[in-house]
Amino acid sequence: EVQVLESGGGLVQPGGSLRLSCAASGFTFSSYAMSWVRQAPGKGLEWVSGISGSGGTTHYADSVRGRFIISRDNSKNTLYLQMNSLRAEDTAVYHCAKPTSGFTSQDYWGQGTLVTVSS
Amino acid sequence: QSALTQPASVSGSPGQSITISCTGTTNDVGGYNYVSWYQQHPDKAPKLVIYDVNYRPSGVSSRFSGSKSGNTASLTISGLQAEDEADYYCSSYTNDNTLEVFGGGTKLTVL
């Protein structure tokens, strides 16, 4: 059974940093790109970042480029999102997601981890 | 990047059919057959119901179907059921510096 489980969320002050993790199981992790998608409270979905199966190709939304870094450790079946220079507008539930193929069409989602940026 | 445009809300009675539209540009919806639709119930993770414009993942009801014409994609739900009441989001591959763009979401109410 495919599972993805996020962790690492919490309360952080504006300007601070946080590192999210996503532990994956039930599929050949290195064969799939992975993405982070976030949802601010009461708002819609926003794609944040994606990374190829090898980790050699990364993509970012304009809203986080230069502040967030996506990475993966295929030996640990784990996806990461390093979030720096956090802003209040980054407050959201962050979901880890696996695509059917390629980078888009996410067929498995974690329940998400809440990041709150506030002083 | 701009979000895809969806109606804020749609409604229908049990047994009826409804259609949700998703309008983009030639850089996303119109240029590629990589449109997906997600269903999200309150406090739940999104669930993929349509991918690559008109393909259903295993286990998704055949009452869900997708299509595309020009820069607008559509999700149709036939034989509406109470359990279909949820938020629905479209997404598409995009050829700008990002990768995937979502619509603003549509709240479906089953009357």
PDB file of C-alpha atoms in Angstrom:
ATOM      1  CA  GLU A   1       0.000   0.000   0.000  1.00  0.00           C
ATOM      2  CA  VAL A   2       1.305   3.408  -1.015  1.00  0.00           C
ATOM      3  CA  GLN A   3       1.767   5.773   1.912  1.00  0.00           C
ATOM      4  CA  VAL A   4       3.292   9.207   2.299  1.00  0.00           C
ATOM      5  CA  LEU A   5       3.601  10.767   5.736  1.00  0.00           C
ATOM      6  CA  GLU A   6       4.658  14.354   6.355  1.00  0.00           C
ATOM      7  CA  SER A   7       6.310  15.701   9.498  1.00  0.00           C
ATOM      8  CA  GLY A   8       8.190  18.736  10.712  1.00  0.00           C
ATOM      9  CA  GLY A   9       5.497  21.393  10.776  1.00  0.00           C
ATOM     10  CA  GLY A  10       5.015  23.804  13.634  1.00  0.00           C
ATOM     11  CA  LEU A  11       5.007  27.419  14.747  1.00  0.00           C
ATOM     12  CA  VAL A  12       7.852  29.616  13.517  1.00  0.00           C
ATOM     13  CA  GLN A  13       8.491  33.347  13.623  1.00  0.00           C
ATOM     14  CA  PRO A  14       8.603  35.453  10.461  1.00  0.00           C
ATOM     15  CA  GLY A  15      12.045  35.220   8.926  1.00  0.00           C
ATOM     16  CA  GLY A  16      12.653  31.831  10.480  1.00  0.00           C
ATOM     17  CA  SER A  17      13.318  28.429   8.941  1.00  0.00           C
ATOM     18  CA  LEU A  18      11.715  25.013   9.047  1.00  0.00           C
ATOM     19  CA  ARG A  19      12.441  21.679   7.400  1.00  0.00           C
ATOM     20  CA  LEU A  20       9.611  19.387   6.379  1.00  0.00           C
ATOM     21  CA  SER A  21      10.038  15.675   5.734  1.00  0.00           C
ATOM     22  CA  CYS A  22       7.895  13.163   3.875  1.00  0.00           C
ATOM     23  CA  ALA A  23       8.439   9.450   4.429  1.00  0.00           C
ATOM     24  CA  ALA A  24       7.233   7.327   1.514  1.00  0.00           C
ATOM     25  CA  SER A  25       6.512   3.607   1.312  1.00  0.00           C
ATOM     26  CA  GLY A  26       4.738   1.077  -0.862  1.00  0.00           C
ATOM     27  CA  PHE A  27       6.301   2.085  -4.185  1.00  0.00           C
ATOM     28  CA  THR A  28       9.717   2.441  -5.820  1.00  0.00           C
ATOM     29  CA  PHE A  29      10.449   5.919  -4.499  1.00  0.00           C
ATOM     30  CA  SER A  30      13.362   6.702  -6.799  1.00  0.00           C
ATOM     31  CA  SER A  31      11.230   6.014  -9.882  1.00  0.00           C
ATOM     32  CA  TYR A  32       8.833   8.877  -9.235  1.00  0.00           C
ATOM     33  CA  ALA A  33       9.002  12.627  -9.125  1.00  0.00           C
ATOM     34  CA  MET A  34       7.487  14.079  -5.972  1.00  0.00           C
ATOM     35  CA  SER A  35       5.811  17.367  -5.152  1.00  0.00           C
ATOM     36  CA  TRP A  36       4.848  19.620  -2.274  1.00  0.00           C
ATOM     37  CA  VAL A  37       1.415  21.254  -2.431  1.00  0.00           C
ATOM     38  CA  ARG A  38       0.122  23.625   0.233  1.00  0.00           C
ATOM     39  CA  GLN A  39      -3.271  24.884   1.348  1.00  0.00           C
ATOM     40  CA  ALA A  40      -3.651  28.014   3.439  1.00  0.00           C
ATOM     41  CA  PRO A  41      -6.485  27.924   5.997  1.00  0.00           C
ATOM     42  CA  GLY A  42      -9.814  28.179   4.186  1.00  0.00           C
ATOM     43  CA  LYS A  43      -8.093  28.629   0.818  1.00  0.00           C
ATOM     44  CA  GLY A  44      -7.384  26.571  -2.281  1.00  0.00           C
ATOM     45  CA  LEU A  45      -4.529  24.324  -3.288  1.00  0.00           C
ATOM     46  CA  GLU A  46      -1.203  25.816  -4.365  1.00  0.00           C
ATOM     47  CA  TRP A  47       1.575  23.796  -5.965  1.00  0.00           C
ATOM     48  CA  VAL A  48       4.854  24.689  -4.233  1.00  0.00           C
ATOM     49  CA  SER A  49       7.703  22.585  -5.588  1.00  0.00           C
ATOM     50  CA  GLY A  50       8.569  19.398  -7.450  1.00  0.00           C
ATOM     51  CA  ILE A  51      11.631  17.216  -7.855  1.00  0.00           C
ATOM     52  CA  SER A  52      12.525  14.468 -10.326  1.00  0.00           C
ATOM     53  CA  GLY A  53      13.060  10.882  -9.255  1.00  0.00           C
ATOM     54  CA  SER A  54      16.832  11.224  -9.352  1.00  0.00           C
ATOM     55  CA  GLY A  55      16.747  14.584  -7.617  1.00  0.00           C
ATOM     56  CA  GLY A  56      18.570  16.219 -10.500  1.00  0.00           C
ATOM     57  CA  THR A  57      15.693  18.456 -11.615  1.00  0.00           C
ATOM     58  CA  THR A  58      13.753  20.786  -9.361  1.00  0.00           C
ATOM     59  CA  HIS A  59      10.935  23.265  -9.923  1.00  0.00           C
ATOM     60  CA  TYR A  60       9.462  25.988  -7.711  1.00  0.00           C
ATOM     61  CA  ALA A  61       6.448  28.252  -7.615  1.00  0.00           C
ATOM     62  CA  ASP A  62       7.321  31.925  -8.044  1.00  0.00           C
ATOM     63  CA  SER A  63       6.055  32.581  -4.507  1.00  0.00           C
ATOM     64  CA  VAL A  64       8.766  30.409  -2.915  1.00  0.00           C
ATOM     65  CA  ARG A  65      11.637  30.425  -5.406  1.00  0.00           C
ATOM     66  CA  GLY A  66      14.842  31.521  -3.741  1.00  0.00           C
ATOM     67  CA  ARG A  67      13.500  30.785  -0.234  1.00  0.00           C
ATOM     68  CA  PHE A  68      12.528  27.100  -0.330  1.00  0.00           C
ATOM     69  CA  ILE A  69      14.698  24.143  -1.337  1.00  0.00           C
ATOM     70  CA  ILE A  70      13.296  20.738  -2.256  1.00  0.00           C
ATOM     71  CA  SER A  71      15.486  17.654  -1.977  1.00  0.00           C
ATOM     72  CA  ARG A  72      15.219  13.903  -1.558  1.00  0.00           C
ATOM     73  CA  ASP A  73      17.190  10.982  -0.139  1.00  0.00           C
ATOM     74  CA  ASN A  74      16.309   7.929  -2.210  1.00  0.00           C
ATOM     75  CA  SER A  75      18.243   5.657   0.171  1.00  0.00           C
ATOM     76  CA  LYS A  76      15.801   6.688   2.921  1.00  0.00           C
ATOM     77  CA  ASN A  77      12.684   7.018   0.735  1.00  0.00           C
ATOM     78  CA  THR A  78      12.292  10.529   2.082  1.00  0.00           C
ATOM     79  CA  LEU A  79      11.397  13.880   0.525  1.00  0.00           C
ATOM     80  CA  TYR A  80      12.339  17.196   2.140  1.00  0.00           C
ATOM     81  CA  LEU A  81      11.372  20.837   1.940  1.00  0.00           C
ATOM     82  CA  GLN A  82      13.744  23.342   3.516  1.00  0.00           C
ATOM     83  CA  MET A  83      11.826  26.556   4.088  1.00  0.00           C
ATOM     84  CA  ASN A  84      13.803  29.742   4.804  1.00  0.00           C
ATOM     85  CA  SER A  85      12.856  33.403   5.240  1.00  0.00           C
ATOM     86  CA  LEU A  86       9.346  32.346   6.150  1.00  0.00           C
ATOM     87  CA  ARG A  87       6.494  34.835   5.822  1.00  0.00           C
ATOM     88  CA  ALA A  88       2.997  34.981   7.278  1.00  0.00           C
ATOM     89  CA  GLU A  89       1.611  34.077   3.855  1.00  0.00           C
ATOM     90  CA  ASP A  90       3.471  30.758   3.987  1.00  0.00           C
ATOM     91  CA  THR A  91       1.098  29.620   6.736  1.00  0.00           C
ATOM     92  CA  ALA A  92      -0.603  26.507   5.373  1.00  0.00           C
ATOM     93  CA  VAL A  93      -0.967  22.767   5.530  1.00  0.00           C
ATOM     94  CA  TYR A  94       1.840  21.299   3.419  1.00  0.00           C
ATOM     95  CA  HIS A  95       1.073  18.064   1.588  1.00  0.00           C
ATOM     96  CA  CYS A  96       3.564  15.685   0.056  1.00  0.00           C
ATOM     97  CA  ALA A  97       2.235  14.098  -3.135  1.00  0.00           C
ATOM     98  CA  LYS A  98       3.210  11.374  -5.591  1.00  0.00           C
ATOM     99  CA  PRO A  99       2.235  11.659  -9.284  1.00  0.00           C
ATOM    100  CA  THR A 100       0.751   8.959 -11.487  1.00  0.00           C
ATOM    101  CA  SER A 101       3.697   9.569 -13.795  1.00  0.00           C
ATOM    102  CA  GLY A 102       5.786  12.542 -14.827  1.00  0.00           C
ATOM    103  CA  PHE A 103       5.463  15.479 -12.461  1.00  0.00           C
ATOM    104  CA  THR A 104       1.732  16.238 -12.386  1.00  0.00           C
ATOM    105  CA  SER A 105      -1.501  14.355 -11.601  1.00  0.00           C
ATOM    106  CA  GLN A 106      -0.876  13.545  -7.933  1.00  0.00           C
ATOM    107  CA  ASP A 107      -2.507  10.208  -7.125  1.00  0.00           C
ATOM    108  CA  TYR A 108      -1.316   9.808  -3.536  1.00  0.00           C
ATOM    109  CA  TRP A 109      -1.339  12.542  -0.927  1.00  0.00           C
ATOM    110  CA  GLY A 110      -0.306  12.689   2.700  1.00  0.00           C
ATOM    111  CA  GLN A 111      -2.600  14.192   5.310  1.00  0.00           C
ATOM    112  CA  GLY A 112      -0.280  17.177   5.540  1.00  0.00           C
ATOM    113  CA  THR A 113       1.669  19.026   8.202  1.00  0.00           C
ATOM    114  CA  LEU A 114       0.650  22.484   9.427  1.00  0.00           C
ATOM    115  CA  VAL A 115       3.147  25.330   9.236  1.00  0.00           C
ATOM    116  CA  THR A 116       2.201  28.502  11.084  1.00  0.00           C
ATOM    117  CA  VAL A 117       4.313  31.614  10.623  1.00  0.00           C
ATOM    118  CA  SER A 118       3.519  34.126  13.323  1.00  0.00           C
ATOM    119  CA  SER A 119       5.197  36.256  15.954  1.00  0.00           C
TER     120      SER A 119
ATOM    121  CA  GLN B   1       1.803  32.405 -12.459  1.00  0.00           C
ATOM    122  CA  SER B   2      -1.995  32.868 -12.545  1.00  0.00           C
ATOM    123  CA  ALA B   3      -4.337  30.273 -11.181  1.00  0.00           C
ATOM    124  CA  LEU B   4      -6.748  28.538 -13.501  1.00  0.00           C
ATOM    125  CA  THR B   5     -10.296  29.946 -13.393  1.00  0.00           C
ATOM    126  CA  GLN B   6     -13.120  27.892 -11.909  1.00  0.00           C
ATOM    127  CA  PRO B   7     -16.622  28.894 -10.806  1.00  0.00           C
ATOM    128  CA  ALA B   8     -16.786  29.406  -7.058  1.00  0.00           C
ATOM    129  CA  SER B   9     -19.783  27.146  -6.653  1.00  0.00           C
ATOM    130  CA  VAL B  10     -22.141  24.815  -8.471  1.00  0.00           C
ATOM    131  CA  SER B  11     -25.116  22.850  -7.241  1.00  0.00           C
ATOM    132  CA  GLY B  12     -27.388  20.063  -8.344  1.00  0.00           C
ATOM    133  CA  SER B  13     -29.997  17.645  -7.097  1.00  0.00           C
ATOM    134  CA  PRO B  14     -29.394  13.946  -6.566  1.00  0.00           C
ATOM    135  CA  GLY B  15     -29.476  12.067  -9.847  1.00  0.00           C
ATOM    136  CA  GLN B  16     -28.722  15.128 -11.938  1.00  0.00           C
ATOM    137  CA  SER B  17     -25.503  15.892 -13.825  1.00  0.00           C
ATOM    138  CA  ILE B  18     -23.286  18.890 -13.235  1.00  0.00           C
ATOM    139  CA  THR B  19     -20.274  20.291 -15.070  1.00  0.00           C
ATOM    140  CA  ILE B  20     -17.421  22.322 -13.605  1.00  0.00           C
ATOM    141  CA  SER B  21     -15.287  24.380 -15.964  1.00  0.00           C
ATOM    142  CA  CYS B  22     -11.605  25.215 -15.692  1.00  0.00           C
ATOM    143  CA  THR B  23     -10.194  27.928 -17.939  1.00  0.00           C
ATOM    144  CA  GLY B  24      -6.525  28.517 -18.553  1.00  0.00           C
ATOM    145  CA  THR B  25      -4.341  29.604 -21.438  1.00  0.00           C
ATOM    146  CA  THR B  26      -2.343  28.076 -24.264  1.00  0.00           C
ATOM    147  CA  ASN B  27       0.558  27.853 -21.789  1.00  0.00           C
ATOM    148  CA  ASP B  28      -1.263  25.321 -19.673  1.00  0.00           C
ATOM    149  CA  VAL B  29      -4.745  23.838 -20.262  1.00  0.00           C
ATOM    150  CA  GLY B  30      -4.861  24.619 -23.970  1.00  0.00           C
ATOM    151  CA  GLY B  31      -1.350  23.510 -24.742  1.00  0.00           C
ATOM    152  CA  TYR B  32      -1.120  20.142 -23.033  1.00  0.00           C
ATOM    153  CA  ASN B  33      -3.296  17.141 -22.224  1.00  0.00           C
ATOM    154  CA  TYR B  34      -2.166  17.150 -18.600  1.00  0.00           C
ATOM    155  CA  VAL B  35      -5.290  18.382 -16.858  1.00  0.00           C
ATOM    156  CA  SER B  36      -6.243  16.764 -13.562  1.00  0.00           C
ATOM    157  CA  TRP B  37      -9.237  17.066 -11.262  1.00  0.00           C
ATOM    158  CA  TYR B  38      -9.220  16.561  -7.501  1.00  0.00           C
ATOM    159  CA  GLN B  39     -12.036  16.055  -5.016  1.00  0.00           C
ATOM    160  CA  GLN B  40     -11.529  17.301  -1.461  1.00  0.00           C
ATOM    161  CA  HIS B  41     -13.886  16.690   1.431  1.00  0.00           C
ATOM    162  CA  PRO B  42     -13.566  18.901   4.543  1.00  0.00           C
ATOM    163  CA  ASP B  43     -10.385  18.264   6.523  1.00  0.00           C
ATOM    164  CA  LYS B  44      -9.319  15.523   4.130  1.00  0.00           C
ATOM    165  CA  ALA B  45      -6.469  15.247   1.666  1.00  0.00           C
ATOM    166  CA  PRO B  46      -7.348  15.803  -2.000  1.00  0.00           C
ATOM    167  CA  LYS B  47      -8.253  12.753  -4.080  1.00  0.00           C
ATOM    168  CA  LEU B  48      -7.421  12.449  -7.762  1.00  0.00           C
ATOM    169  CA  VAL B  49     -10.571  11.723  -9.794  1.00  0.00           C
ATOM    170  CA  ILE B  50      -9.423  12.548 -13.352  1.00  0.00           C
ATOM    171  CA  TYR B  51      -5.953  12.808 -14.905  1.00  0.00           C
ATOM    172  CA  ASP B  52      -4.616  13.540 -18.375  1.00  0.00           C
ATOM    173  CA  VAL B  53      -7.921  15.273 -19.255  1.00  0.00           C
ATOM    174  CA  ASN B  54     -10.166  12.212 -19.306  1.00  0.00           C
ATOM    175  CA  TYR B  55      -8.606   9.226 -17.536  1.00  0.00           C
ATOM    176  CA  ARG B  56     -10.010   7.855 -14.293  1.00  0.00           C
ATOM    177  CA  PRO B  57      -7.707   6.333 -11.669  1.00  0.00           C
ATOM    178  CA  SER B  58      -8.558   2.845 -10.540  1.00  0.00           C
ATOM    179  CA  GLY B  59     -11.425   2.861  -8.065  1.00  0.00           C
ATOM    180  CA  VAL B  60     -12.939   6.164  -9.164  1.00  0.00           C
ATOM    181  CA  SER B  61     -16.604   5.962 -10.166  1.00  0.00           C
ATOM    182  CA  SER B  62     -17.457   6.065 -13.879  1.00  0.00           C
ATOM    183  CA  ARG B  63     -19.864   8.868 -12.993  1.00  0.00           C
ATOM    184  CA  PHE B  64     -16.825  11.158 -13.170  1.00  0.00           C
ATOM    185  CA  SER B  65     -15.640  12.191 -16.632  1.00  0.00           C
ATOM    186  CA  GLY B  66     -13.386  14.864 -18.057  1.00  0.00           C
ATOM    187  CA  SER B  67     -13.022  16.712 -21.339  1.00  0.00           C
ATOM    188  CA  LYS B  68     -11.240  19.666 -22.883  1.00  0.00           C
ATOM    189  CA  SER B  69     -11.948  22.189 -25.616  1.00  0.00           C
ATOM    190  CA  GLY B  70      -9.384  24.850 -26.385  1.00  0.00           C
ATOM    191  CA  ASN B  71      -8.242  26.519 -23.181  1.00  0.00           C
ATOM    192  CA  THR B  72     -11.126  25.169 -21.097  1.00  0.00           C
ATOM    193  CA  ALA B  73     -11.321  21.805 -19.392  1.00  0.00           C
ATOM    194  CA  SER B  74     -14.462  20.387 -17.816  1.00  0.00           C
ATOM    195  CA  LEU B  75     -15.368  17.854 -15.149  1.00  0.00           C
ATOM    196  CA  THR B  76     -18.786  16.251 -15.397  1.00  0.00           C
ATOM    197  CA  ILE B  77     -20.368  14.292 -12.579  1.00  0.00           C
ATOM    198  CA  SER B  78     -23.435  12.321 -13.588  1.00  0.00           C
ATOM    199  CA  GLY B  79     -26.021  10.712 -11.326  1.00  0.00           C
ATOM    200  CA  LEU B  80     -25.151  13.126  -8.542  1.00  0.00           C
ATOM    201  CA  GLN B  81     -24.973  11.604  -5.070  1.00  0.00           C
ATOM    202  CA  ALA B  82     -24.843  13.182  -1.630  1.00  0.00           C
ATOM    203  CA  GLU B  83     -21.270  11.910  -1.156  1.00  0.00           C
ATOM    204  CA  ASP B  84     -20.169  13.985  -4.161  1.00  0.00           C
ATOM    205  CA  GLU B  85     -20.616  17.172  -2.139  1.00  0.00           C
ATOM    206  CA  ALA B  86     -17.061  18.487  -1.827  1.00  0.00           C
ATOM    207  CA  ASP B  87     -14.595  21.010  -3.193  1.00  0.00           C
ATOM    208  CA  TYR B  88     -13.199  20.279  -6.649  1.00  0.00           C
ATOM    209  CA  TYR B  89      -9.911  21.579  -8.004  1.00  0.00           C
ATOM    210  CA  CYS B  90      -8.496  21.409 -11.499  1.00  0.00           C
ATOM    211  CA  SER B  91      -4.795  21.528 -12.239  1.00  0.00           C
ATOM    212  CA  SER B  92      -2.638  21.585 -15.323  1.00  0.00           C
ATOM    213  CA  TYR B  93       0.955  21.264 -16.356  1.00  0.00           C
ATOM    214  CA  THR B  94       2.299  24.693 -17.280  1.00  0.00           C
ATOM    215  CA  ASN B  95       5.253  25.629 -19.437  1.00  0.00           C
ATOM    216  CA  ASP B  96       6.377  28.651 -17.445  1.00  0.00           C
ATOM    217  CA  ASN B  97       9.090  28.450 -14.783  1.00  0.00           C
ATOM    218  CA  THR B  98       6.812  26.480 -12.504  1.00  0.00           C
ATOM    219  CA  LEU B  99       5.377  23.078 -13.215  1.00  0.00           C
ATOM    220  CA  GLU B 100       1.798  22.776 -12.133  1.00  0.00           C
ATOM    221  CA  VAL B 101      -0.945  25.333 -11.609  1.00  0.00           C
ATOM    222  CA  PHE B 102      -4.231  24.812  -9.749  1.00  0.00           C
ATOM    223  CA  GLY B 103      -7.631  26.357 -10.157  1.00  0.00           C
ATOM    224  CA  GLY B 104      -9.193  28.313  -7.320  1.00  0.00           C
ATOM    225  CA  GLY B 105     -11.604  25.496  -6.498  1.00  0.00           C
ATOM    226  CA  THR B 106     -15.350  24.934  -6.886  1.00  0.00           C
ATOM    227  CA  LYS B 107     -17.677  24.049  -4.043  1.00  0.00           C
ATOM    228  CA  LEU B 108     -20.243  21.477  -5.150  1.00  0.00           C
ATOM    229  CA  THR B 109     -23.476  21.424  -3.179  1.00  0.00           C
ATOM    230  CA  VAL B 110     -25.871  18.516  -3.565  1.00  0.00           C
ATOM    231  CA  LEU B 111     -29.326  19.922  -2.864  1.00  0.00           C
TER     232      LEU B 111
END
